[in-house]
Tab-separated table of C-alpha atoms in Angstrom:
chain	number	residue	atom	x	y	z
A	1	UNK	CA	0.000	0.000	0.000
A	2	UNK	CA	1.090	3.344	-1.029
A	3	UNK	CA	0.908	5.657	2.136
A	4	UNK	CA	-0.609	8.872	1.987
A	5	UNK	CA	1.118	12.266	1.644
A	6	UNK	CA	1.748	13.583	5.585
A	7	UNK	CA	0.860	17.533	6.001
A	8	UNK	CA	2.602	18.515	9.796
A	9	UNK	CA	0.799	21.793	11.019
A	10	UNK	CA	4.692	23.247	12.390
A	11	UNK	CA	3.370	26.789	12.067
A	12	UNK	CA	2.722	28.088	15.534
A	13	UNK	CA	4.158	30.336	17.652
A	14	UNK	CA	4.403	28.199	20.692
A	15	UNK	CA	3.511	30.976	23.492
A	16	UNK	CA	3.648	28.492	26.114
A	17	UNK	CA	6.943	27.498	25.779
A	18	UNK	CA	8.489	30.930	26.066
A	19	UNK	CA	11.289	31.738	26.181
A	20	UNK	CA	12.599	28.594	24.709
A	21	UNK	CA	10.991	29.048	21.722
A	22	UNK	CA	11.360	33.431	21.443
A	23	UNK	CA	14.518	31.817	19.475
A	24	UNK	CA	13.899	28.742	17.370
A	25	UNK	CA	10.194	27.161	16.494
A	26	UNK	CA	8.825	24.336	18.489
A	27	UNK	CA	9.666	21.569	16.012
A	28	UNK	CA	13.472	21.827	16.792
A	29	UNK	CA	12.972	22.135	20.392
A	30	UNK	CA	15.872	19.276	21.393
A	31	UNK	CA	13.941	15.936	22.822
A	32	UNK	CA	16.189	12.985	23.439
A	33	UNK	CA	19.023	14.624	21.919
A	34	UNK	CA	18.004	15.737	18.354
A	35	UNK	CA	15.344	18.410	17.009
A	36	UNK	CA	11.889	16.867	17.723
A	37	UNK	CA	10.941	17.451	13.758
A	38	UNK	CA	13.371	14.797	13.116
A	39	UNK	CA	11.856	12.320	15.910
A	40	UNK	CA	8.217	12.907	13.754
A	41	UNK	CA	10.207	12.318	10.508
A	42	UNK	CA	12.063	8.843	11.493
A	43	UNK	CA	8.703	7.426	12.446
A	44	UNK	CA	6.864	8.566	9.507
A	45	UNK	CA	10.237	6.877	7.377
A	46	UNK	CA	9.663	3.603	9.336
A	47	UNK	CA	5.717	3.799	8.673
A	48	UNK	CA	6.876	3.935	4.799
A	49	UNK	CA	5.743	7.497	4.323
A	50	UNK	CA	7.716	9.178	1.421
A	51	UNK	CA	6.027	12.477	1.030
A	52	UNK	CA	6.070	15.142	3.463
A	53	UNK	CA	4.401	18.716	3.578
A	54	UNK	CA	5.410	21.033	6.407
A	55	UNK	CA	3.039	23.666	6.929
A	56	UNK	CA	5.343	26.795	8.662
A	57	UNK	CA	5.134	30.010	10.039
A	58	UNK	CA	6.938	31.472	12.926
A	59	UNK	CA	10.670	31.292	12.003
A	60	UNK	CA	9.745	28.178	9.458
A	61	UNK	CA	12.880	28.880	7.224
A	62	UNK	CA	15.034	27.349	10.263
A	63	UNK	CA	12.824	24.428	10.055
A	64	UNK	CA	13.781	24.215	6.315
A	65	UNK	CA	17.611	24.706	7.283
A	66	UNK	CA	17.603	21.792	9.441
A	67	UNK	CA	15.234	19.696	7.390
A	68	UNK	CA	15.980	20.316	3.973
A	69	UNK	CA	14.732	18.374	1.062
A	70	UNK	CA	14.244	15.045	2.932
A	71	UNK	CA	16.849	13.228	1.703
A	72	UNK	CA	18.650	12.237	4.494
A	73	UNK	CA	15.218	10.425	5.607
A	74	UNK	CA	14.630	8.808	1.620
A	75	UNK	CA	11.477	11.167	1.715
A	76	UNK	CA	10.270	14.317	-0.434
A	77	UNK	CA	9.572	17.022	1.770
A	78	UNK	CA	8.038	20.072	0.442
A	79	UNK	CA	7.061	23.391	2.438
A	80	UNK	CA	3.889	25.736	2.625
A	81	UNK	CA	4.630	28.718	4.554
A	82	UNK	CA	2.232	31.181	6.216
A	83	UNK	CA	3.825	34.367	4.810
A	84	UNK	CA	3.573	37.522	7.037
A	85	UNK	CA	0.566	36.669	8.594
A	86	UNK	CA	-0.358	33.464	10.364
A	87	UNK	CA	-3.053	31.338	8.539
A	88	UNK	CA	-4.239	29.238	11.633
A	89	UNK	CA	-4.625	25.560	11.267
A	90	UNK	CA	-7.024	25.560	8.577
A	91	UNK	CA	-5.793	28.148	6.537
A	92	UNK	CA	-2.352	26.036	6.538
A	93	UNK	CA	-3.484	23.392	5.033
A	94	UNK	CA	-6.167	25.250	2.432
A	95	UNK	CA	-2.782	26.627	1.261
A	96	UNK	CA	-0.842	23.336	1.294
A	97	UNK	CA	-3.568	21.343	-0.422
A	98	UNK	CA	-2.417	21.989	-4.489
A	99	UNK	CA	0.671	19.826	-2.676
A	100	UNK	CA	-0.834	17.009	-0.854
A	101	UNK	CA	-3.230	15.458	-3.740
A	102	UNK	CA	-6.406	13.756	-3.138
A	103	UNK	CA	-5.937	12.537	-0.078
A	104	UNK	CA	-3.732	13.213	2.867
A	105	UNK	CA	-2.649	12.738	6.539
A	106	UNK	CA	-2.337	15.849	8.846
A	107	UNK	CA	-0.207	15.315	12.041
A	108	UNK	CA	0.086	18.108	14.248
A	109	UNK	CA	3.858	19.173	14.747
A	110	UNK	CA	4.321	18.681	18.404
A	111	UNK	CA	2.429	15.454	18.760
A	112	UNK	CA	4.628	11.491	18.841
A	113	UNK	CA	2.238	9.622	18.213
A	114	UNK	CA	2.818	5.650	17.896
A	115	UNK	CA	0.043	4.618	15.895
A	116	UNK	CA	0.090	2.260	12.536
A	117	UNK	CA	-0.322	4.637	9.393
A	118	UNK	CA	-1.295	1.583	6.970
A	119	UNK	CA	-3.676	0.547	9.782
A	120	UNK	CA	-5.789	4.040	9.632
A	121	UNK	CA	-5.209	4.393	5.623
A	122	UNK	CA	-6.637	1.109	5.611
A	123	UNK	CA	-9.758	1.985	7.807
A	124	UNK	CA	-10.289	5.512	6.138
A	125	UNK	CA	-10.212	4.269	2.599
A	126	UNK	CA	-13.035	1.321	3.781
A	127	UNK	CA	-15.705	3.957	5.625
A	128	UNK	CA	-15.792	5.952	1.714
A	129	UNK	CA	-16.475	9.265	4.372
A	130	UNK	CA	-14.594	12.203	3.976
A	131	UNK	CA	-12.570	12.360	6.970
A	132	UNK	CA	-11.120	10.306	9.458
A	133	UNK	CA	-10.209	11.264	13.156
A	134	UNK	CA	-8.079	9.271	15.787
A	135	UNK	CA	-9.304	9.175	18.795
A	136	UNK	CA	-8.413	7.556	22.556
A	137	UNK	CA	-10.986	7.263	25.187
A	138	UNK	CA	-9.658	10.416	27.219
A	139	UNK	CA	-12.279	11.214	30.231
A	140	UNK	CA	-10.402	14.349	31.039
A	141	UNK	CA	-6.969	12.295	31.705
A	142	UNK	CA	-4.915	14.095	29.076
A	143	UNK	CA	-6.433	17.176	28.006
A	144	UNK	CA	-10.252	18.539	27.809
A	145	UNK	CA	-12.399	15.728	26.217
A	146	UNK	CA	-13.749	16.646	22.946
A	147	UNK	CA	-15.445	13.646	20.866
A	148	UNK	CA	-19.156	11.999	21.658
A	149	UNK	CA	-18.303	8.392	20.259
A	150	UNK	CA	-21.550	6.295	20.656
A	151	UNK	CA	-22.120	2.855	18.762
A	152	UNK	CA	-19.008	3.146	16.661
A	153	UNK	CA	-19.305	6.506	15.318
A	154	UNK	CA	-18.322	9.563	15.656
A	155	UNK	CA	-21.576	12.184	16.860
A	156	UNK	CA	-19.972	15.649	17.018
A	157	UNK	CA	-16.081	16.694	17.660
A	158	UNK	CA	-16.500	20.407	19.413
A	159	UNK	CA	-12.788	21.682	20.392
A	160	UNK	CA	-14.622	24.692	21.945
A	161	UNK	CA	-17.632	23.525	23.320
A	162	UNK	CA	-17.582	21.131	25.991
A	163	UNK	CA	-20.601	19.011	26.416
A	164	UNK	CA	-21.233	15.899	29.407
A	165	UNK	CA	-21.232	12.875	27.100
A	166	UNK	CA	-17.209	13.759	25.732
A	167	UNK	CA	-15.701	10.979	26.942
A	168	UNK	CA	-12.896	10.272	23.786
A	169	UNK	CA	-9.980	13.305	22.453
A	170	UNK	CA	-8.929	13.996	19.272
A	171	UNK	CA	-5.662	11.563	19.218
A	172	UNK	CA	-3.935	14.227	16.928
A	173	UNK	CA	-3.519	12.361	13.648
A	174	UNK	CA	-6.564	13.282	10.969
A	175	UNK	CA	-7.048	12.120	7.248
A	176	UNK	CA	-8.639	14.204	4.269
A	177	UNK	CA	-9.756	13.905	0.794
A	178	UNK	CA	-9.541	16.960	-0.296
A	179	UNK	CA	-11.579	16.733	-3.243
A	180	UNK	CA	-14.263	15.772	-1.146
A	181	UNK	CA	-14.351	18.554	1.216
A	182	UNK	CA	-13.336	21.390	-0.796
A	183	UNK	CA	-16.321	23.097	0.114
A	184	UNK	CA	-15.137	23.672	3.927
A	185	UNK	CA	-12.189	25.339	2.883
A	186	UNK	CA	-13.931	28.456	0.734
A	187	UNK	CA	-13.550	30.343	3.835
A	188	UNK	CA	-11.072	33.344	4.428
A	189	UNK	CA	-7.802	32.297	6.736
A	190	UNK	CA	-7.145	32.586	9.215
A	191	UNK	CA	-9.300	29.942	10.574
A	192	UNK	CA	-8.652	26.371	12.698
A	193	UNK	CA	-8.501	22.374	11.248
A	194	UNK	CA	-11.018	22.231	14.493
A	195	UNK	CA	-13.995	24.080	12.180
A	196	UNK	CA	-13.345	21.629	9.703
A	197	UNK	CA	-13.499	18.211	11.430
A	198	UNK	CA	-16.695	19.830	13.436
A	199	UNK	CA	-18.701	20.130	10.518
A	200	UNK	CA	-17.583	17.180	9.316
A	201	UNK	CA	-18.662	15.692	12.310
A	202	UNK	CA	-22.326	17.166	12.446
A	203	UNK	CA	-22.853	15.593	8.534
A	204	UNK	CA	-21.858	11.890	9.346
A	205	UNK	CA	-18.790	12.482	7.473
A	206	UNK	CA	-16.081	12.011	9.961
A	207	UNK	CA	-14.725	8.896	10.629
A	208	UNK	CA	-12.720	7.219	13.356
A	209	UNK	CA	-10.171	5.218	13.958
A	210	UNK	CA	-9.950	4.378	18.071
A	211	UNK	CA	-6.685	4.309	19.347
A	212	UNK	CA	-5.363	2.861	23.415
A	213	UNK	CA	-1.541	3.887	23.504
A	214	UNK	CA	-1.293	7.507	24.870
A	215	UNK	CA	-0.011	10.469	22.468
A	216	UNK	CA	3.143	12.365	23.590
A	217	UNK	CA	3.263	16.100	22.750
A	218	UNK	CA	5.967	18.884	23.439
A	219	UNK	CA	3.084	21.838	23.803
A	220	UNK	CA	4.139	21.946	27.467
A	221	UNK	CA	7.391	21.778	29.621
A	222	UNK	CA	5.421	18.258	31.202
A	223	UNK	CA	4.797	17.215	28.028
A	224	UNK	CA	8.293	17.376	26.373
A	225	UNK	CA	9.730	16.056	29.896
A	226	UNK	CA	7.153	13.032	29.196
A	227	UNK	CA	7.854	12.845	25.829
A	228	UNK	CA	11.849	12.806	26.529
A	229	UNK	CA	11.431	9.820	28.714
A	230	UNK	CA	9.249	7.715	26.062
A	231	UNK	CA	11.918	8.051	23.497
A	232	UNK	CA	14.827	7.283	25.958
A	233	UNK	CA	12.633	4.715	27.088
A	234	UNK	CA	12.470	2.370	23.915
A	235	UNK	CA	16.030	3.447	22.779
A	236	UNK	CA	14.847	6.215	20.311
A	237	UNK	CA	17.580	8.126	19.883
C-alpha cells in the first residue's frame, strides 16, 4: 500500500513554551538529543511514508535549514509557509492542499504519536467518508475531552464547546480527501482544522479510527519532559 502524503501543522508560535521558543520554532525544540521534527520524521520513514508537507510560520525557514529536502530520511519534503501573517490551522493546510493530492494525513507538529499509518489508511479508505479522526478514550486524563463516540461513530467533535457525554480526544492524527471537502475550505484564513473536522462531524462524514496507547506532545514543559522519557525509554535516539 502506497501511504498517503503527511501535512505537519509546524506553524505556531508556541507561546507556552516561552522563552525557549522566542529563538527557534517548536519543532526543533531538542527531545532525546536531536530536534523533535526529526523524531516525527524517522517514524513517519519507518511507517513507509515518502512524502512530506510542512506547513510553517513562525521562524519556518530554520525548520527548512535543518530539514531540507528530505533526503537524508529517503522522503520528499516540500514546504507551505504562512507568509507575514499566520493562517491558523485551517488556513495552513487550504494553502498546502495543491501539494498534498487527493488525499492526505495531517499530524500536528508537536504530537509522537505511535500509531500504525497503513492501519488508519486502511480503515479511512473502507468507511468511503470524507474524513477520518483518531481518537483515545480520554475522560479528562490528558487534556479537555472533545469527541461523543456512541455505537461506533463519531456524533460531534466540538474543540470549543464542551458538552457531558465527551468521553474520547482527538488523538492528533486526521485524514482528508480533499476533493471531497473542498467546500469547507472556501472560507477566508485565518481559521482552525477544528472548524473543519466539526462540521464534518455534524454531517456523518467524519470517521474514526480508536486508538489505546497515549499520544506524547511537546506543547508543554510536562509534556516534552514526558515525551523525553518515552523516546529514551524504547532506545529512540
Amino acid at each position: 500500500m502506497k501511504i498517503f502524503p503527511v501535512a505537519i501543522l509546524a506553524g505556531g508560535l508556541a507561546t507556552r513554551l516561552r522563552p525557549m521558543t522566542e529563538q527557534i520554532p517548536k519543532s526543533l525544540i531538542e527531545v532525546a538529543g536531536k530536534a523533535f521534527i526529526c523524531h516525527q520524521l524517522d517514524y513517519l520513514q519507518a511507517q513507509g511514508v515518502v512524502k512530506v508537507v510542512l506547513c510553517t510560520g513562525y521562524l519556518g525557514e530554520m525548520i527548512e535549514k535543518v530539514v531540507g529536502s528530505g533526503s537524508q530520511w529517503g522522503m520528499d519534503i516540500s514546504y507551505s509557509m504562512d507568509g507575514s501573517i499566520l493562517l491558523g490551522t485551517g488556513g495552513a493546510i487550504k494553502k498546502a492542499l495543491p501539494l498534498l493530492g487527493e488525499s492526505f494525513f495531517i499530524l500536528y507538529g508537536d504530537s509522537y504519536l505511535p500509531i500504525n499509518y497503513k492501519a488508519v489508511q486502511s480503515a479511512f479508505i473502507k468507511t468511503g467518508k470524507s474524513g477520518l479522526m483518531t481518537i483515545m478514550k480520554n475522560v479528562d486524563q490528558w487534556d479537555s475531552s472533545n469527541v461523543i463516540y456512541l455505537n461506533g461513530n463519531i456524533i460531534e467533535y466540538n474543540k470549543y464547546n464542551k458538552m457531558p457525554d465527551m468521553d474520547y480526544i482527538d488523538y492528533g492524527l486526521g485524514v482528508l480527501g480533499a476533493n471531497q471537502v473542498d467546500d469547507l475550505f472556501n472560507q477566508k484564513p485565518p481559521f482552525d482544522l477544528a472548524e473543519i473536522y466539526h462540521k464534518l462531524s455534524l454531517r456523518s462524514e467524519l470517521a474514526n479510527y480508536v486508538v489505546t496507547r497515549r499520544f506524547y506532545e511537546i506543547g508543554s514543559y510536562a509534556g516534552i519532559a514526558e515525551t523525553e522519557a518515552y523516546l529514551l525509554e524504547n532506545d529512540i535516539k
